Coordinates of C-alpha atoms and ligand atoms in Angstrom, one line a residue:
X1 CA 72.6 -93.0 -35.6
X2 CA 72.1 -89.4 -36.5
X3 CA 68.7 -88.3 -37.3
X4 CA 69.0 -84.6 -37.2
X5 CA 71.3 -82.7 -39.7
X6 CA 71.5 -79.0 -40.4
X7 CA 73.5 -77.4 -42.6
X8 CA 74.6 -74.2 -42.3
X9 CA 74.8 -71.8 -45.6
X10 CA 72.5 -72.4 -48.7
X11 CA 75.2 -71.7 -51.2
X12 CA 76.9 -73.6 -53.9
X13 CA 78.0 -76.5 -51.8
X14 CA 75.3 -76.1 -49.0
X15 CA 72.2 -76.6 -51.8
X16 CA 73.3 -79.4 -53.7
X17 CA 75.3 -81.2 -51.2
X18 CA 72.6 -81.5 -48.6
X19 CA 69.6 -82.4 -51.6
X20 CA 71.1 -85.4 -53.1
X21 CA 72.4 -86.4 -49.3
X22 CA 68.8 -85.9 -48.4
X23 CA 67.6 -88.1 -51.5
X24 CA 69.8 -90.9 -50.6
X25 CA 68.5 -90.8 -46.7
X26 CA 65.3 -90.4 -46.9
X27 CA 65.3 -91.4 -42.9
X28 CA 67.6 -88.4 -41.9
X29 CA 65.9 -85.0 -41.9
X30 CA 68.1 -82.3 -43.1
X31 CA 67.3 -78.4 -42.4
X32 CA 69.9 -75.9 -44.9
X33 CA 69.3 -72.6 -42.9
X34 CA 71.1 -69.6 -44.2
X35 CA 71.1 -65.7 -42.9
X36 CA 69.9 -64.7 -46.1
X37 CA 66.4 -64.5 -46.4
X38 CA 65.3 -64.1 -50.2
X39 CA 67.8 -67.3 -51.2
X40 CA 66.1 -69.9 -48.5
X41 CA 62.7 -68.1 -50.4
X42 CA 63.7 -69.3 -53.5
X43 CA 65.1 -72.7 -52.5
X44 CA 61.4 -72.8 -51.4
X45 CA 59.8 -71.2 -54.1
X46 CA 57.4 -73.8 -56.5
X47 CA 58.7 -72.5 -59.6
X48 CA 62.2 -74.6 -61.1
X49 CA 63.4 -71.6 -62.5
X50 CA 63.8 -69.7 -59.5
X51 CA 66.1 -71.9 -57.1
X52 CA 68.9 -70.1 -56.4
X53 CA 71.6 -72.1 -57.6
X54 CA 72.0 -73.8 -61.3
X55 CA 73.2 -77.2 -61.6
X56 CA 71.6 -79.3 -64.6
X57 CA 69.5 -82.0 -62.4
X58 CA 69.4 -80.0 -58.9
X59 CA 66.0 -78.7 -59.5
X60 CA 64.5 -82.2 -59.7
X61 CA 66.1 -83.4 -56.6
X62 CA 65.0 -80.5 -54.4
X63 CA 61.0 -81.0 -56.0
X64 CA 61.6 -84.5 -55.1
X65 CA 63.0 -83.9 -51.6
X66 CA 61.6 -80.4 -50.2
X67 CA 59.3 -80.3 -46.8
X68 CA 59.7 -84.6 -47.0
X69 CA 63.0 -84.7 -45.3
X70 CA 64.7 -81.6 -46.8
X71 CA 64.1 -78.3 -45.8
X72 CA 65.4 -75.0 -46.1
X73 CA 64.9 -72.2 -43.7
X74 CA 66.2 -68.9 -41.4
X75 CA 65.7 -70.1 -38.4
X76 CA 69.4 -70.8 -37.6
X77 CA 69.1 -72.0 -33.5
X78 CA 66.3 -73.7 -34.1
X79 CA 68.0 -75.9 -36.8
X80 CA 71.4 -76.4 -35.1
X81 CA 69.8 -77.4 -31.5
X82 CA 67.8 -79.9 -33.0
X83 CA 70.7 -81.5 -34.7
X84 CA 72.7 -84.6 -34.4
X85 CA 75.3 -83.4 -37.1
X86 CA 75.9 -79.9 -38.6
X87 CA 78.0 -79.1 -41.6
X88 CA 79.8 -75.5 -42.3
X89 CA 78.9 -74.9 -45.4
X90 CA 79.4 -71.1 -45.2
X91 CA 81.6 -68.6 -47.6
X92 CA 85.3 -68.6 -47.3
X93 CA 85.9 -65.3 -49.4
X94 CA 89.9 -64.2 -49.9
X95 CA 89.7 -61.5 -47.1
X96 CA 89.9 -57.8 -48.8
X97 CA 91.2 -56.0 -45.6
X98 CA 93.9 -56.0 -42.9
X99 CA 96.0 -58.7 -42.1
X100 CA 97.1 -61.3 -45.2
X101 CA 94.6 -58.6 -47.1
X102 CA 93.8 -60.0 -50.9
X103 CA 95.5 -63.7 -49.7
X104 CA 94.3 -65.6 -46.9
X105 CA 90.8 -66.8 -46.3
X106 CA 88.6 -64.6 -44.9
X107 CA 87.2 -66.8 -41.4
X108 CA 84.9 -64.7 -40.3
X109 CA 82.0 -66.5 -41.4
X110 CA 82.9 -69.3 -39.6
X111 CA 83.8 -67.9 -36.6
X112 CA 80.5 -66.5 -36.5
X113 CA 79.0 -69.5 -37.6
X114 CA 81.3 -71.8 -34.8
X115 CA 80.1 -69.1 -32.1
X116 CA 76.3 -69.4 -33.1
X117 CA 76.7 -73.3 -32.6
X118 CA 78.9 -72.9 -29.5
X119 CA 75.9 -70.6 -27.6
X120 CA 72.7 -72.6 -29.0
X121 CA 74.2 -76.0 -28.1
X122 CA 72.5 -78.3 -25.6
X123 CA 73.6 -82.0 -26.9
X124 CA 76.3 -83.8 -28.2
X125 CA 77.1 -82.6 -31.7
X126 CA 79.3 -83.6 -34.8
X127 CA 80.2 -80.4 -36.8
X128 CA 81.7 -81.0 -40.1
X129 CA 83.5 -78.4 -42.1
X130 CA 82.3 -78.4 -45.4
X131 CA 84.0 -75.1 -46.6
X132 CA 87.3 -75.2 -48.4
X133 CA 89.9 -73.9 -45.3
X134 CA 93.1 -73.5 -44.9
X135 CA 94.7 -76.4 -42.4
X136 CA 94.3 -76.0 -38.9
X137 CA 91.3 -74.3 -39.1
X138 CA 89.5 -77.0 -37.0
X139 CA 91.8 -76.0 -33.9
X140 CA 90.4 -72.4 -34.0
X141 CA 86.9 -73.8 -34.5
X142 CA 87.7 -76.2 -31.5
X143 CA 88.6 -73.9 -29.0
X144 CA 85.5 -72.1 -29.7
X145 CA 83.5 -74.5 -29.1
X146 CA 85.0 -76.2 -26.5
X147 CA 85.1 -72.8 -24.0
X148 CA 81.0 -72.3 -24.3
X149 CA 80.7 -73.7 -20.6
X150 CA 77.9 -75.5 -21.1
X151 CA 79.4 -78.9 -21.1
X152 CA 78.0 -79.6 -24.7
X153 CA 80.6 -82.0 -26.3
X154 CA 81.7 -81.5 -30.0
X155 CA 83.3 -83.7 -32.5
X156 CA 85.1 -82.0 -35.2
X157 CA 85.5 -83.6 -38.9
X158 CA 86.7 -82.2 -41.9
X159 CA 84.9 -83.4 -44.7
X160 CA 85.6 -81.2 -47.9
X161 CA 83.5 -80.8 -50.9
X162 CA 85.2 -82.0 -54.4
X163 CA 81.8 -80.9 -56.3
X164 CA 82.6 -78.6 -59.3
X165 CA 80.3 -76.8 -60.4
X166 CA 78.1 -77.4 -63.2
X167 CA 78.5 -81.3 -62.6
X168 CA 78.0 -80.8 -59.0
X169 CA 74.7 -83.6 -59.1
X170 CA 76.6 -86.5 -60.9
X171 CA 79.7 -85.4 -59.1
X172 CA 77.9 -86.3 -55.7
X173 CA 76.2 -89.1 -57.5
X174 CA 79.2 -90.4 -58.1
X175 CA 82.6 -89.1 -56.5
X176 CA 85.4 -90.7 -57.3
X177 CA 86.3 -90.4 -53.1
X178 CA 84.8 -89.4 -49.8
X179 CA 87.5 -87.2 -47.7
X180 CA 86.5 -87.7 -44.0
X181 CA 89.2 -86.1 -41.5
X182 CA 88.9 -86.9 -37.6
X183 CA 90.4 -87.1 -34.7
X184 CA 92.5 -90.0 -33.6
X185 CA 90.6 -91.0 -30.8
X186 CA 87.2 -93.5 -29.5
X187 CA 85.4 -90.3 -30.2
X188 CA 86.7 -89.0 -33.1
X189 CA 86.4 -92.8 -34.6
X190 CA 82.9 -92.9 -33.7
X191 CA 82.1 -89.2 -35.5
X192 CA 84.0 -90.6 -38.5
X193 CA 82.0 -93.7 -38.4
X194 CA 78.4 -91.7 -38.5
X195 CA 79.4 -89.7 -41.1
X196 CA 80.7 -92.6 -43.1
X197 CA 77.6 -94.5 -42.5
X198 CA 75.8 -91.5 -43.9
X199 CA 77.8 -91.1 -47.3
X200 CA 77.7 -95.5 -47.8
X201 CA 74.3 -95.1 -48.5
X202 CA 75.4 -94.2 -52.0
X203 CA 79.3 -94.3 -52.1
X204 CA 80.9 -97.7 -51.9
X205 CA 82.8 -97.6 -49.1
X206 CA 86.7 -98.1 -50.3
X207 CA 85.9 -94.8 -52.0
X208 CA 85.6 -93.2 -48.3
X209 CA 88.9 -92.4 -47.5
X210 CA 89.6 -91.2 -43.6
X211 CA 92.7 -89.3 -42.7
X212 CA 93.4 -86.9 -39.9
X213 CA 92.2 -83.8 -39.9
X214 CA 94.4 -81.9 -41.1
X215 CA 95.3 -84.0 -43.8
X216 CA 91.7 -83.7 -44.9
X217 CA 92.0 -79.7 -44.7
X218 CA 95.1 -79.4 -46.8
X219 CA 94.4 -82.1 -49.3
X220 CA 91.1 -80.1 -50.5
X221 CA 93.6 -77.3 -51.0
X222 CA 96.3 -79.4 -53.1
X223 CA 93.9 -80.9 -55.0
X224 CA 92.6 -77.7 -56.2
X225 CA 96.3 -75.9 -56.6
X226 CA 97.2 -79.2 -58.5
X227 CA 93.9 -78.9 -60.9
X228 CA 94.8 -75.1 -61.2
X229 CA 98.5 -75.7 -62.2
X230 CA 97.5 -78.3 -65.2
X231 CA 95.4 -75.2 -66.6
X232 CA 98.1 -72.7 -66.0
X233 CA 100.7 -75.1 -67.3
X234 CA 98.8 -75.5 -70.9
X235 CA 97.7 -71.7 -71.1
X236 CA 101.3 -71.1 -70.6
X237 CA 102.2 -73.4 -73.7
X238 CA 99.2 -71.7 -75.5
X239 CA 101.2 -68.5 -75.6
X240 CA 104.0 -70.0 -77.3
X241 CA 101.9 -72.4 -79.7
X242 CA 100.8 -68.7 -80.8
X243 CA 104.3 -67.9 -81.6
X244 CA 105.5 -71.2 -83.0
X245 CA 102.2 -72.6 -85.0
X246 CA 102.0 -75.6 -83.2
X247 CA 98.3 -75.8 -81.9
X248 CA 97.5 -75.7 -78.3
X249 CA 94.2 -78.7 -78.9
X250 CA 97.3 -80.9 -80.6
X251 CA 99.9 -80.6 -78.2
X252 CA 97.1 -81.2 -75.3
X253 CA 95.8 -84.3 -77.1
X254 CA 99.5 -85.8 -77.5
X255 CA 100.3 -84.8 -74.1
X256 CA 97.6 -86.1 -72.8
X257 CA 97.6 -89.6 -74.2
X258 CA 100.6 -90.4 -71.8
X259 CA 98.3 -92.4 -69.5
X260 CA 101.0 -91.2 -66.4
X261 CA 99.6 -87.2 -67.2
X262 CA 95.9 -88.5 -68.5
X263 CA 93.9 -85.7 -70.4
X264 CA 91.8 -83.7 -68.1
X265 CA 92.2 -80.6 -67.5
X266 CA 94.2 -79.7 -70.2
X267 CA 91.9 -77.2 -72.2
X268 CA 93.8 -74.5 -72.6
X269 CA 91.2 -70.8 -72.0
X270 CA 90.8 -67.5 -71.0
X271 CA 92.2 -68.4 -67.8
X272 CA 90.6 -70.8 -65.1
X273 CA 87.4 -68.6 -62.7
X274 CA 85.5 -70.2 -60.2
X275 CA 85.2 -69.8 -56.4
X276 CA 87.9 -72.0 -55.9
X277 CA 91.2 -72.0 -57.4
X278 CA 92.0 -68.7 -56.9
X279 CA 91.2 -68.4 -53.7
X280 CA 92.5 -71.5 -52.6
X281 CA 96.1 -70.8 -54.1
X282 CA 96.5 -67.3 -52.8
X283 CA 95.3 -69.2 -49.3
X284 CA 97.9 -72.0 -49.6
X285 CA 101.0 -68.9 -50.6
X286 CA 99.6 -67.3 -47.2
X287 CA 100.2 -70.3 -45.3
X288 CA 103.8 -70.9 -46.8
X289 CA 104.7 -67.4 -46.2
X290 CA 103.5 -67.5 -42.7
X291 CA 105.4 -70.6 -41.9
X292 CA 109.0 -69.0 -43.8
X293 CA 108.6 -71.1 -46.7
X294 CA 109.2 -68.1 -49.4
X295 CA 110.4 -70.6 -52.2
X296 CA 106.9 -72.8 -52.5
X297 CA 105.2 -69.8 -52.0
X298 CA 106.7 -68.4 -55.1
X299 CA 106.1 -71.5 -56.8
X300 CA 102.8 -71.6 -56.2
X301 CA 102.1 -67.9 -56.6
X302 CA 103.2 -68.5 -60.4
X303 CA 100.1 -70.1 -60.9
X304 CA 97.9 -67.6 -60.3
X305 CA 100.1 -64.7 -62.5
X306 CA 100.1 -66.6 -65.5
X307 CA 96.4 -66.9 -65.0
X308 CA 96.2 -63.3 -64.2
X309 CA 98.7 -63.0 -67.8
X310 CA 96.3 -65.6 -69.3
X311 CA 93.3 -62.9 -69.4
X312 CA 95.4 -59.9 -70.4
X313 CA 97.3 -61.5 -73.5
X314 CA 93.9 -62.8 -74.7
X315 CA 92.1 -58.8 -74.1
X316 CA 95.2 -57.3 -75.6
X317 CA 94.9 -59.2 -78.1
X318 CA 91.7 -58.5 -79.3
X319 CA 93.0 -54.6 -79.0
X320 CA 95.6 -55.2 -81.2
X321 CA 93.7 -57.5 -83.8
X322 CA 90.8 -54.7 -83.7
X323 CA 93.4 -52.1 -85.6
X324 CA 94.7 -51.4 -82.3
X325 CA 91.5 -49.4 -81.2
X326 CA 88.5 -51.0 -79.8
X327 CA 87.0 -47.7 -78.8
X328 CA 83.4 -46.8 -79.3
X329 CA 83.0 -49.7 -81.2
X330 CA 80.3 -52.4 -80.0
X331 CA 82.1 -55.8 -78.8
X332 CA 79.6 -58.7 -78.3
X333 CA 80.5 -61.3 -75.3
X334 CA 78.7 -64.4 -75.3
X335 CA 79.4 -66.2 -71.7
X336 CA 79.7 -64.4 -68.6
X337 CA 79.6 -67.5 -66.0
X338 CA 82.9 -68.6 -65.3
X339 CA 82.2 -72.4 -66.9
X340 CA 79.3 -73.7 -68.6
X341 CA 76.3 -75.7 -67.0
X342 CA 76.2 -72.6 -63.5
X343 CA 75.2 -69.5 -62.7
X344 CA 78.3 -68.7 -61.0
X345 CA 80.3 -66.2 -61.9
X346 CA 82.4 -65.8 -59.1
X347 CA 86.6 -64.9 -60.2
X348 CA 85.2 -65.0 -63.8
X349 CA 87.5 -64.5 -66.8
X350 CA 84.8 -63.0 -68.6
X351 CA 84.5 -59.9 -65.9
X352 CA 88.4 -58.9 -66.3
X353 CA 88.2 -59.1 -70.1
X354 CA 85.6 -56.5 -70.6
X355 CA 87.1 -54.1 -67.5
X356 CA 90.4 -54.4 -70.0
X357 CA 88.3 -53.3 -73.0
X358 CA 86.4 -50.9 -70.9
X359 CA 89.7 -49.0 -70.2
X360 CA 90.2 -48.9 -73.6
X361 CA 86.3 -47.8 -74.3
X362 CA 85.0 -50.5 -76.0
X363 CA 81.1 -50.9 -75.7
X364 CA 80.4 -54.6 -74.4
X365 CA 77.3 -56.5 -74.9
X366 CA 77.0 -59.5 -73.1
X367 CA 74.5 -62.1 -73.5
X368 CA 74.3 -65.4 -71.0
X369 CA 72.1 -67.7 -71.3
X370 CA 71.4 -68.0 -66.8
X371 CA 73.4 -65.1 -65.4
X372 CA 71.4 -61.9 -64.5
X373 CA 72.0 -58.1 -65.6
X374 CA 72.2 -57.3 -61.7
X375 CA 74.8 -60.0 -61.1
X376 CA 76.9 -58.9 -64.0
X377 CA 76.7 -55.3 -62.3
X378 CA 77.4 -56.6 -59.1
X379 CA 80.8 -58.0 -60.5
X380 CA 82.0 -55.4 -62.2
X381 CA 81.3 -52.8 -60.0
X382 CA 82.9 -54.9 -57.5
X383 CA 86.0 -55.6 -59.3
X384 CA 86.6 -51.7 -61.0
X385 CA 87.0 -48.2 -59.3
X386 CA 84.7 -46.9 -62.4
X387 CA 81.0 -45.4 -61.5
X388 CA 78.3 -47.3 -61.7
X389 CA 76.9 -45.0 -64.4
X390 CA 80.4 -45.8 -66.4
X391 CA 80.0 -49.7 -66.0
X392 CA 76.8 -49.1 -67.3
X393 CA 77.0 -46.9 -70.1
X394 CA 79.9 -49.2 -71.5
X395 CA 78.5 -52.9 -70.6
X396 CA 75.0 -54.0 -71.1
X397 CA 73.4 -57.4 -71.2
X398 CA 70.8 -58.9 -73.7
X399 CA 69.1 -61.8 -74.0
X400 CA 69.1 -62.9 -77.4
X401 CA 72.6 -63.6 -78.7
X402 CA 71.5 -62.6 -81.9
X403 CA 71.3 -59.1 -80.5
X404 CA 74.3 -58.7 -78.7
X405 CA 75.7 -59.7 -82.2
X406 CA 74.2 -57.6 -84.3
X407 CA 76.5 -54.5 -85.4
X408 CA 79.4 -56.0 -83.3
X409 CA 83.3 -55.5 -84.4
X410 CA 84.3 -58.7 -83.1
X411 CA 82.3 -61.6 -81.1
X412 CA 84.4 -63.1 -78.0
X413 CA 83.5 -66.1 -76.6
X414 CA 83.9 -66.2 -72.6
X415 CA 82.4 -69.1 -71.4
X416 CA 81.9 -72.7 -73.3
X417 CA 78.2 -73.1 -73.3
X418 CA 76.9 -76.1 -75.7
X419 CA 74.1 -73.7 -77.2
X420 CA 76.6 -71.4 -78.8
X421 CA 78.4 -74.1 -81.1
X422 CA 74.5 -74.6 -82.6
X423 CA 74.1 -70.6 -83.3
X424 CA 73.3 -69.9 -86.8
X425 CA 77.0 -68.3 -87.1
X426 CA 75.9 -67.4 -90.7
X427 CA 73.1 -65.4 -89.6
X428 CA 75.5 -63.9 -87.0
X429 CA 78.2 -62.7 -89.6
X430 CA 75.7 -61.4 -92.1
X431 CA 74.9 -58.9 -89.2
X432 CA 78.2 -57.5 -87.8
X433 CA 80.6 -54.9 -88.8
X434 CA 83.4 -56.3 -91.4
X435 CA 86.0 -57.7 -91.1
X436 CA 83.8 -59.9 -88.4
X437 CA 85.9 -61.2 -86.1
X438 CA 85.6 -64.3 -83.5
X439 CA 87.9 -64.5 -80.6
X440 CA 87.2 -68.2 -79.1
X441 CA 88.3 -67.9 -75.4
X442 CA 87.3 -71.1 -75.0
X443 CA 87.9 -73.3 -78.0
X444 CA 84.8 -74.4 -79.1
X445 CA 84.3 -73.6 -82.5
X446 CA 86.0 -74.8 -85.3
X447 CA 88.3 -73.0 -87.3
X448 CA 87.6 -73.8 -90.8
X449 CA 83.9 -73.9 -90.5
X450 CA 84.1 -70.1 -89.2
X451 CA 86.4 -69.1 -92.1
X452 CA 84.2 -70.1 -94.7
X453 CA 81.4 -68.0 -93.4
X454 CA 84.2 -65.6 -93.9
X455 CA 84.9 -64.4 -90.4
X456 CA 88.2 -63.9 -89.0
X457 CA 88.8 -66.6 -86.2
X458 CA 91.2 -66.8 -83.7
X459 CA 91.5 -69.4 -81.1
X460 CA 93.6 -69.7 -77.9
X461 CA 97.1 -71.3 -78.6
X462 CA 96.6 -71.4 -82.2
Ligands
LIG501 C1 86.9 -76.8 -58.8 C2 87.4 -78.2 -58.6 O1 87.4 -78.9 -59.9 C3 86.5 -79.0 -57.6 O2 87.0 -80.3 -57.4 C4 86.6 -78.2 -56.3 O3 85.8 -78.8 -55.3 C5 86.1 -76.7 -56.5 O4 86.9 -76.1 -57.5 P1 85.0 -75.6 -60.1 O5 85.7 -74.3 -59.8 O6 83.5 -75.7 -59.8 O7 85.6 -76.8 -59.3 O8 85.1 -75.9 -61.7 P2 86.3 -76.6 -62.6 O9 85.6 -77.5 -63.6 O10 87.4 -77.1 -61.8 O11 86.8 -75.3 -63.4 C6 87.5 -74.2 -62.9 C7 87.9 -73.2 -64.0 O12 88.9 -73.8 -64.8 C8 86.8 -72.8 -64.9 O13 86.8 -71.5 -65.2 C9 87.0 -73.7 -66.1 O14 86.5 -73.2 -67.3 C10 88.6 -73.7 -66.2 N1 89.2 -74.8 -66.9 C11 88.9 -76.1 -66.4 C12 90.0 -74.6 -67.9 O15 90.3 -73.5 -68.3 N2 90.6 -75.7 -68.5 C13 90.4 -77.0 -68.1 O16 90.9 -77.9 -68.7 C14 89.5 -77.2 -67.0
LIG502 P1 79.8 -71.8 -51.5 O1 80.1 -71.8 -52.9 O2 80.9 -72.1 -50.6 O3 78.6 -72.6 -51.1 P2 78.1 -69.4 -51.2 O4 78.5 -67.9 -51.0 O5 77.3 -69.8 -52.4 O6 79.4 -70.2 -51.1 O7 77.2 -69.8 -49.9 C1 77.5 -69.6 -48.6 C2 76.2 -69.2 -47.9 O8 76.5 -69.2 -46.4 C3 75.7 -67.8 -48.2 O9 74.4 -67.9 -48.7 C4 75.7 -67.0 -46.9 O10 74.6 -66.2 -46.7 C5 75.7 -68.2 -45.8 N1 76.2 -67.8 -44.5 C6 77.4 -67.3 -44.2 N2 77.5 -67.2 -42.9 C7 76.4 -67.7 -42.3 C8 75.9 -67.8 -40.9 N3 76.7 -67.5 -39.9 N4 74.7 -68.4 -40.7 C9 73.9 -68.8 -41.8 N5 74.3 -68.6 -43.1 C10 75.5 -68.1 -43.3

C-alpha cells in the first residue's frame, strides 16, 4: 500500500494532477517539490488569486487539500526518501541546442531529476513518468537508476497525463482512460497494481487501461499528433473555404456528424498552441528520422507547417485587409493564452501574430484577462531577435479591453475567452479608427451581429 507520494515539478501537470489525486486519497500524503522557489510560494500562498497555475476549480481543491495530506515544498531529498511512489512531472522543452536542436525533447530535466532520485534513494520505490516522452525513455531512466550501488530497487511505470488545459480538474475528475505502462514481470505487475489501486479511488476500473511501457510512452505521443492533425486538417480546408465561400463552421458541422469522424476538435483557428502538440510532433519526426523512417516523418512534419502556414495566412491577412500597411497604426489583441480557461501561453498563436505585425510596425495592445505583462515579455523576447526596448515600444498590455480598443485600426481576436462574446462591441466600434475591423481568430462572434454595428468582420474559413 503506498503511503508516501512525491511528485517532482509543480507545473501544469505536477499542480493539478497531484491536488485532485490528493482529494480523492485523503490517506496518502502527497509532497509536489519543485526547484523553483517563488512557484511552491505561491502554491502555498492564502490568497486564490495567486496559485501559480489557472484552471477553473484548482484553487478550491488545493484550499481544500493544502498541509492536510497535500503539500508543496523545495525540499527535494527530503520528499523523494520518504516516498513510496514518485511521479516525474518535470518540463520536457523541444531542446534549442546541439544534437536534434529545435526537434527532439530536451531530457535534461529528467536526467537530472532520475539522478537526484538515484543518489537520495534508500527504499524500494515506484517512479512514474508523468512527462510526455518520447518511447524508450524509461530505459535511459532505468539504467540510471539501477547503477546507484546502493541496492535500492526501482519500478518503472509510465503513466502519461491526458489533462488539457483549462479543463484539466473535470478532465482528472473524469478521464475517459487511465494509461498505466509496466513491466511484464511479478514486479512490474505489482507497481502497476499500486498505482491502479491509487487512480480506482475515483476512476472505474475498465477505464484503467495497462500496456507495456513503451506502448504507454508512444501512445501519449499519438494521441496528441492525432488531436493536432484534426486541427491542421480543418485549418487547411479553412484556407480554401476562404477561396470557395463555403464556410469553414458548415463544413466542420457536416463533417462532423459522421459519427465514424465525431465533432471534436474540428474548430478551425489561428493555429493550435499549447505545450504539447508542437512539441510532441516535432519529437515523434525526431524519432522517425533517427530510426530511417524519412516518409512518416514527412508526414507528420506536415502537421506542424500548415500550423506554422495557419498563423502567417491569418497575420498577412490582416496586412493586406489593413490597406496593405499596418504600420504605426494601433492594433488591439484581445487573448494572449494559447486557449481559454489557462494562464498558459506556452507555443501561443497569439505571440507569432503580433512578432508578424511587429515586422511590419504595427503597434499591438494586448489585453488578457489572466496572463501577465512580464509573461507576455518573456515570450516574445524569447521568440524574436528584436531588443527588449523594440518589443516594448511596439507591444504593450492593458487591462481593460475597452482600452486596448480604443483608437484601434482593427481588433484581433487570439484566444476564445467567454467574456469577449459579452463585450459591449457597440461601445467598442464607437471608439476605434474607421473602417473598424474585427479579425476573429477564433470564431466566436457572429458575423451578422458584428456587421450591423457596422464593423468589418472576418472570420477564419469564411
Ligand atoms: C493537449 C491534449 O488535448 C491533451 O490530451 C494532452 O494531454 C496535452 O495536449 P492542451 O494543449 O492543454 O491539451 O489543449 P487542447 O484543448 O488540446 O488545445 C490545443 C490547441 O489547439 C489550443 O491552442 C486550442 O485552441 C487549439 N484547438 C483545439 C483548435 O484550434 N481547434 C480545436 O478544435 C481544438
Ligand atoms: P508541465 O506543463 O509539464 O507541468 P511546467 O514547466 O509547468 O511543465 O512544470 C515543470 C516544473 O518542473 C517546473 O516548475 C520546474 O521548475 C520543475 N523542475 C524541473 N526539473 C526539476 C528538478 N530536477 N527538481 C524539481 N523540480 C524540477
Amino acid at each position: 500500500m503506498i503511503k508516501n507520494i512525491c511528485c517532482i515539478g509543480a507545473g501544469y501537470v505536477g499542480g493539478p494532477t497531484m491536488s485532485v489525486m490528493a482529494y480523492k486519497c485523503p490517506e496518502i500524503n502527497i509532497t509536489v517539490v519543485d526547484l523553483n522557489a517563488k512557484r511552491i510560494a505561491a502554491w502555498n500562498s492564502d490568497n486564490q488569486a495567486d496559485i501559480p497555475v489557472f484552471e477553473p476549480g484548482l484553487a478550491d481543491i488545493v484550499f481544500k487539500v493544502r498541509n492536510k495530506n497535500l503539500f508543496f515544498s523545495t525540499n527535494v531529498e527530503e520528499a523523494i526518501s520518504k516516498a513510496d511512489m514518485i511521479f516525474m512531472s518535470v518540463n520536457t522543452p523541444t531542446k534549442e541546442y546541439g544534437k536534434g536542436k529545435g526537434m527532439a525533447a530536451d531530457l535534461k530535466f529528467i536526467e537530472l531529476c532520475a539522478r537526484q532520485i538515484a543518489a537520495v534513494s534508500k527504499t524500494d520505490k515506484i517512479v512514474v513518468e508523468k512527462s510526455t516522452l518520447p518511447v524508450r525513455t524509461a530505459e535511459a531512466i532505468r539504467s540510471i537508476l539501477n547503477n546507484t550501488g546502493n541496492g535500492v530497487k526501482f519500478q518503472i511505470l509510465s503513466n502519461p497525463e491526458f489533462l488539457a488545459e483549462g479543463t484539466a480538474i473535470n478532465d482528472l475528475l473524469n478521464a475517459d482512460r487511465v494509461l498505466i505502462g509496466g513491466e511484464d514481470s511479478p514486479e512490474g505487475k505489482v507497481a502497476i497494481e499500486e498505482l491502479t489501486a491509487i487512480y480506482a479511488h475515483w476512476i472505474p476500473r475498465d477505464k484503467i487501461i495497462h500496456t507495456n511501457v513503451w506502448s504507454s510512452e508512444l501512445s501519449k505521443l499519438t494521441a496528441n499528433a492525432f488531436l493536432a492533425q484534426r486541427i491542421s486538417s480543418i485549418n487547411s480546408i479553412s484556407a480554401l473555404c476562404e477561396k470557395t465561400e463555403a464556410d469553414v463552421t458548415e463544413v466542420a458541422k457536416a463533417i462532423g456528424a459522421d459519427t465514424r469522424l465525431g465533432n471534436k476538435f474540428l474548430t478551425a483557428s489561428v493555429g493550435f498552441g499549447g505545450s504539447c502538440f508542437q512539441k510532441d510532433i516535432l519529437n515523434l519526426v525526431y524519432i522517425c528520422k533517427s530510426l530511417g523512417l524519412e516518409e512518416v516523418a514527412e508526414y507528420w512534419d506536415q502537421v506542424i507547417k500548415i500550423n506554422n502556414y495557419q498563423k502567417h495566412r491569418f497575420a498577412d491577412n490582416i496586412i493586406s485587409t489593413l490597406y496593405n500597411t499596418v504600420s504605426g497604426k494601433k492594433i488591439a489583441f484581445l487573448g494572449w493564452a494559447f486557449k481559454k480557461n489557462t494562464n498558459d501561453t506556452r507555443e501561443t498563436p497569439a505571440m507569432y501574430v503580433a512578432d508578424f505585425l511587429m515586422n511590419d510596425l504595427a503597434n499591438i495592445c494586448v489585453y488578457d484577462p489572466k496572463v501577465s505583462e512580464t509573461q507576455m515579455y518573456i515570450d516574445i523576447n524569447h521568440l524574436n531577435s528584436r531588443t527588449e526596448e523594440d518589443n516594448s515600444k511596439y507591444l504593450t498590455m492593458v487591462s481593460d479591453p475597452y482600452i486596448a480598443c480604443k483608437n484601434a485600426h482593427a481588433v484581433v481576436i487570439l484566444t476564445e475567452w467567454d467574456q469577449f462574446k459579452e463585450l459591449d462591441w457597440k461601445k467598442i466600434h464607437d471608439n476605434m479608427m474607421k473602417p473598424a475591423f474585427v479579425f476573429d481568430g477564433r470564431n466566436i462572434l457572429n458575423r451578422k451581429d458584428m456587421e450591423a454595428l457596422g464593423f468589418k468582420y472576418q472570420g477564419i474559413g469564411k
